[in-house]
XYZ file of C-alpha atoms in Angstrom:
320
model
C 10.330 -38.618 0.515
C 8.205 -35.504 0.092
C 8.026 -33.210 3.091
C 4.478 -33.195 4.538
C 2.549 -30.685 6.555
C 2.962 -32.986 9.608
C 6.784 -32.671 9.208
C 6.437 -28.865 9.286
C 4.224 -29.002 12.337
C 6.588 -31.330 14.186
C 9.628 -29.186 13.602
C 7.763 -25.884 14.283
C 6.277 -27.456 17.482
C 2.767 -26.496 16.563
C -0.347 -28.312 15.414
C -1.171 -29.250 11.802
C -4.090 -26.870 11.871
C -1.816 -24.008 12.953
C 0.524 -24.693 10.058
C -2.586 -24.668 7.716
C -3.715 -21.317 9.105
C -0.283 -19.749 8.979
C -0.147 -20.519 5.307
C -3.758 -19.857 4.269
C -5.019 -17.403 6.844
C -1.996 -15.483 8.327
C -4.227 -12.921 10.018
C -5.453 -15.643 12.464
C -2.014 -16.708 13.694
C 0.304 -14.725 16.007
C 3.187 -13.056 14.027
C 5.891 -14.953 15.936
C 4.238 -18.270 15.373
C 3.572 -17.488 11.728
C 7.193 -16.539 11.220
C 8.453 -19.727 12.833
C 6.221 -21.808 10.585
C 7.414 -19.919 7.553
C 11.043 -20.439 8.543
C 10.447 -24.121 8.889
C 8.607 -24.316 5.491
C 11.500 -22.583 3.842
C 14.084 -24.758 5.582
C 12.387 -28.016 4.722
C 11.314 -26.942 1.261
C 7.699 -27.746 1.889
C 5.348 -27.292 -1.058
C 1.617 -27.458 -0.232
C -0.264 -29.870 -2.579
C -2.867 -27.426 -3.961
C -4.901 -30.135 -5.746
C -5.144 -32.265 -2.643
C -5.943 -29.327 -0.440
C -8.656 -28.342 -2.833
C -10.271 -31.758 -2.735
C -10.106 -31.684 1.140
C -11.186 -28.136 1.787
C -13.343 -27.400 -1.261
C -11.268 -24.353 -1.906
C -9.496 -23.233 -5.038
C -6.372 -21.635 -3.542
C -7.161 -18.516 -5.602
C -8.509 -15.042 -4.801
C -9.626 -12.270 -7.080
C -9.285 -8.555 -6.930
C -11.215 -5.999 -9.076
C -9.952 -2.405 -9.373
C -11.603 0.510 -11.298
C -8.582 1.775 -13.242
C -5.217 0.084 -13.588
C -3.867 3.157 -15.320
C -4.149 5.061 -12.069
C -0.754 4.419 -10.265
C -2.678 4.215 -6.983
C -4.188 0.748 -7.761
C -1.113 -1.184 -8.787
C 0.346 -0.421 -5.332
C -2.764 -2.019 -3.776
C -2.329 -4.915 -6.070
C 1.209 -5.372 -4.932
C 0.133 -5.653 -1.321
C -2.544 -8.219 -2.198
C -0.134 -10.314 -4.278
C 2.598 -10.157 -1.630
C 0.341 -11.419 1.181
C -1.405 -14.009 -1.026
C 1.987 -15.277 -2.157
C 3.066 -15.779 1.478
C -0.029 -17.969 1.956
C 0.619 -19.944 -1.308
C -2.469 -18.306 -2.884
C -2.755 -17.201 -6.483
C -4.350 -13.846 -7.447
C -6.681 -13.137 -10.428
C -6.999 -9.393 -11.057
C -9.365 -7.491 -13.290
C -9.872 -3.822 -14.311
C -13.534 -2.709 -14.463
C -12.685 0.451 -16.348
C -14.833 2.450 -13.938
C -17.987 0.622 -15.184
C -20.207 -0.639 -12.262
C -21.911 -3.160 -14.498
C -18.570 -4.582 -15.640
C -17.429 -4.694 -12.057
C -20.496 -6.757 -10.961
C -20.049 -9.138 -13.967
C -16.346 -9.610 -13.223
C -17.153 -10.728 -9.647
C -19.839 -13.101 -10.838
C -17.460 -14.590 -13.394
C -14.667 -15.123 -10.893
C -16.848 -16.479 -8.172
C -16.636 -20.037 -9.408
C -12.832 -19.837 -9.815
C -11.726 -18.166 -6.487
C -12.385 -18.484 -2.831
C -13.229 -14.782 -2.440
C -12.880 -11.360 -4.104
C -11.336 -8.014 -2.960
C -13.257 -5.050 -4.368
C -11.199 -1.901 -4.507
C -12.931 1.522 -4.526
C -16.177 -0.183 -5.730
C -18.678 1.938 -7.659
C -21.583 -0.455 -6.956
C -24.478 0.377 -4.749
C -24.682 -1.098 -1.259
C -27.540 -3.388 -2.423
C -25.355 -4.649 -5.345
C -22.385 -5.267 -3.065
C -24.586 -7.165 -0.626
C -25.906 -9.263 -3.428
C -22.444 -10.181 -4.539
C -21.356 -10.962 -0.961
C -24.060 -13.600 -1.005
C -22.436 -15.156 -4.082
C -18.760 -15.211 -2.841
C -16.907 -13.883 0.265
C -15.991 -10.155 -0.309
C -13.618 -7.671 1.252
C -13.938 -3.992 0.299
C -11.074 -1.469 0.118
C -12.110 2.217 0.697
C -15.851 1.482 0.991
C -18.174 0.502 3.794
C -21.181 -1.778 3.351
C -22.932 -3.339 6.462
C -22.079 -7.005 6.826
C -19.018 -6.906 4.546
C -15.432 -6.763 5.729
C -13.684 -3.497 4.840
C -10.240 -1.889 4.820
C -10.362 1.967 4.896
C -7.545 4.376 4.310
C -8.558 7.287 6.504
C -9.265 9.906 3.800
C -11.227 12.143 6.221
C -8.288 12.537 8.540
C -5.965 13.035 5.594
C -8.038 15.915 4.307
C -8.222 17.435 7.798
C -4.415 17.442 7.800
C -4.337 19.223 4.424
C -6.669 21.968 5.627
C -4.732 22.387 8.849
C -1.422 22.703 6.847
C -2.919 25.352 4.585
C -4.366 27.332 7.376
C -1.044 27.272 9.165
C 0.386 29.024 6.086
C -2.211 31.635 6.318
C -4.572 30.485 3.606
C -8.224 31.192 4.245
C -9.744 30.974 0.836
C -9.105 27.564 -0.656
C -11.118 25.489 -3.054
C -11.649 21.746 -3.343
C -11.449 20.294 -6.778
C -13.884 17.404 -6.383
C -13.598 13.977 -7.869
C -16.365 11.822 -9.331
C -19.631 12.394 -7.468
C -20.299 8.599 -7.309
C -16.824 7.888 -5.715
C -17.197 6.957 -1.990
C -13.691 8.325 -1.304
C -14.795 11.692 -2.685
C -17.529 11.841 -0.113
C -15.066 10.890 2.674
C -12.636 13.672 1.720
C -15.425 16.138 1.665
C -16.353 15.017 5.252
C -12.720 15.816 6.204
C -13.071 19.274 4.836
C -15.960 19.878 7.189
C -17.373 22.700 5.158
C -14.151 24.761 5.403
C -13.420 24.877 1.625
C -15.442 26.031 -1.307
C -16.398 23.040 -3.463
C -15.894 23.045 -7.184
C -17.332 20.532 -9.596
C -16.983 17.036 -9.863
C -14.283 16.228 -12.373
C -12.688 13.125 -13.875
C -10.065 11.825 -11.422
C -7.234 12.085 -13.900
C -4.811 14.532 -15.494
C -7.306 15.961 -17.974
C -9.906 16.386 -15.177
C -7.208 18.298 -13.246
C -6.597 20.665 -16.109
C -10.297 21.327 -16.427
C -10.572 21.957 -12.750
C -7.720 24.382 -12.690
C -9.303 26.456 -15.468
C -12.527 26.927 -13.409
C -10.591 27.285 -10.084
C -8.533 30.247 -11.397
C -11.721 32.215 -11.652
C -12.528 31.842 -7.973
C -9.562 33.980 -6.780
C -8.616 31.262 -4.201
C -5.021 31.162 -2.991
C -4.859 27.329 -2.613
C -6.293 24.376 -4.661
C -6.973 21.034 -2.995
C -7.194 18.368 -5.754
C -9.163 15.116 -5.232
C -6.126 13.064 -6.112
C -2.531 13.352 -7.375
C -3.386 12.695 -10.990
C -5.765 15.711 -10.912
C -3.147 17.731 -9.083
C -0.638 16.987 -11.844
C -3.110 18.309 -14.395
C -3.595 21.410 -12.225
C 0.186 22.089 -12.135
C 0.414 21.607 -15.936
C -2.388 24.116 -16.521
C -1.036 26.660 -14.185
C 2.442 26.476 -15.667
C 1.078 26.962 -19.165
C -0.690 30.097 -17.918
C 2.283 31.485 -16.072
C 0.744 31.113 -12.654
C 3.606 30.460 -10.076
C 3.183 27.543 -7.759
C 3.396 27.913 -4.837
C 4.261 31.653 -4.862
C 0.852 32.650 -6.286
C -1.294 29.572 -5.651
C -0.527 26.559 -3.467
C -1.587 23.162 -4.724
C -2.104 19.846 -2.874
C -2.948 16.344 -3.975
C -4.072 13.075 -2.386
C -2.549 9.498 -2.588
C 1.250 10.182 -2.843
C 1.737 8.271 -6.067
C 5.289 7.921 -7.408
C 5.018 10.989 -9.612
C 4.092 13.235 -6.735
C 7.736 13.543 -5.680
C 9.011 13.649 -9.218
C 6.969 16.610 -10.640
C 8.013 20.266 -10.425
C 7.310 21.616 -7.889
C 7.166 18.406 -5.907
C 3.600 17.882 -4.679
C 2.327 18.306 -1.112
C -0.085 15.402 -0.753
C -1.479 12.728 1.628
C 0.261 9.415 1.680
C -2.117 6.480 1.645
C -1.043 3.029 2.998
C -1.945 1.235 -0.232
C 0.281 -1.835 0.101
C -0.682 -2.256 3.719
C -4.364 -2.025 2.705
C -3.764 -4.850 0.203
C -2.097 -6.975 2.918
C -4.943 -6.467 5.371
C -7.565 -7.111 2.733
C -6.066 -10.624 2.098
C -5.991 -11.251 5.907
C -9.596 -10.218 6.301
C -10.667 -12.467 3.426
C -8.745 -15.361 5.011
C -10.535 -14.699 8.227
C -13.976 -14.738 6.535
C -13.122 -18.107 4.909
C -12.422 -19.357 8.395
C -15.882 -18.220 9.640
C -14.899 -14.967 11.327
C -17.465 -12.148 11.319
C -17.249 -9.088 9.129
C -14.666 -6.671 10.358
C -13.692 -3.048 9.588
C -9.959 -2.030 9.739
C -9.053 1.670 9.324
C -5.477 2.548 8.434
C -3.950 5.958 9.154
C -2.883 8.490 6.491
C -0.156 11.092 6.637
C 0.478 14.481 5.142
C 3.688 14.798 3.052
C 4.754 18.376 2.830
C 6.754 19.218 -0.372
C 7.378 22.288 -2.469
C 3.886 22.997 -3.981
C 2.592 24.760 -0.834
C 3.876 27.844 0.892
C 2.684 30.939 2.916
C -0.217 32.969 1.612
C 1.056 35.454 -1.004
C 0.336 38.378 1.309
C 2.360 36.857 4.124
C 5.363 35.650 2.129
């Protein structure tokens, strides 16, 4: 006979509702209890009947996630975190790329709303009003964005940028320039808050390799001894441009990035950057969405960031 949820509950010595929450809303169950339930599920080979559960609960067993640019290595890491946590709960994930188009982002959420139980919006480019409108249509969780009344997961960009500045100043740099990302990007504004007016601001540039090269061309004219790039993709473009123009990094100019994508440790010189807890953010976003589906109020979770010091920064040229 097929193993039932009651069999799992009996062997795990918990209620049926606790088993259900452990599988569909793990953030609402103590970790030790959740692990005991998962061990019993694995041992008995229990397979939730999604069709039956959907008829009973009115839920699809699916969730959606929309990211602005899958070509940016930052976002697949977030997706991995979402998919891992969703998989633990027996939930399927639909993911979409809005190609940094706010209208496309909103339309993707509207399209998915009838097919999923809720949506995770990563680095949304929509206005607060548009996000609130979509939250009335389907449960939402935001990553790296705050909108009142909507659950959010933040990776602490402001603190990360403060760590970058402290590091550069410890090396004797006093004239450093921030190579800004897209003006509409919420994360760009958070990073500027972390700068606290201590750096000269340059541009807003496309948050990619090409944007980094364009930023480096302008930054060289400032005479600054350190360049702080909005993200690692821009920083890689900066390193490329400086190498082509025979500017030595870090002996002449120190360069930092943000995100700690895979390529940050593989380039030459290896990039000093801020590590963002991307997979953890994906995990937490699923937990928050599950909590919302259980009727919990909107919640904000903030995750710490950490400076990773590599070879692209060194003492001010006059102090070396």
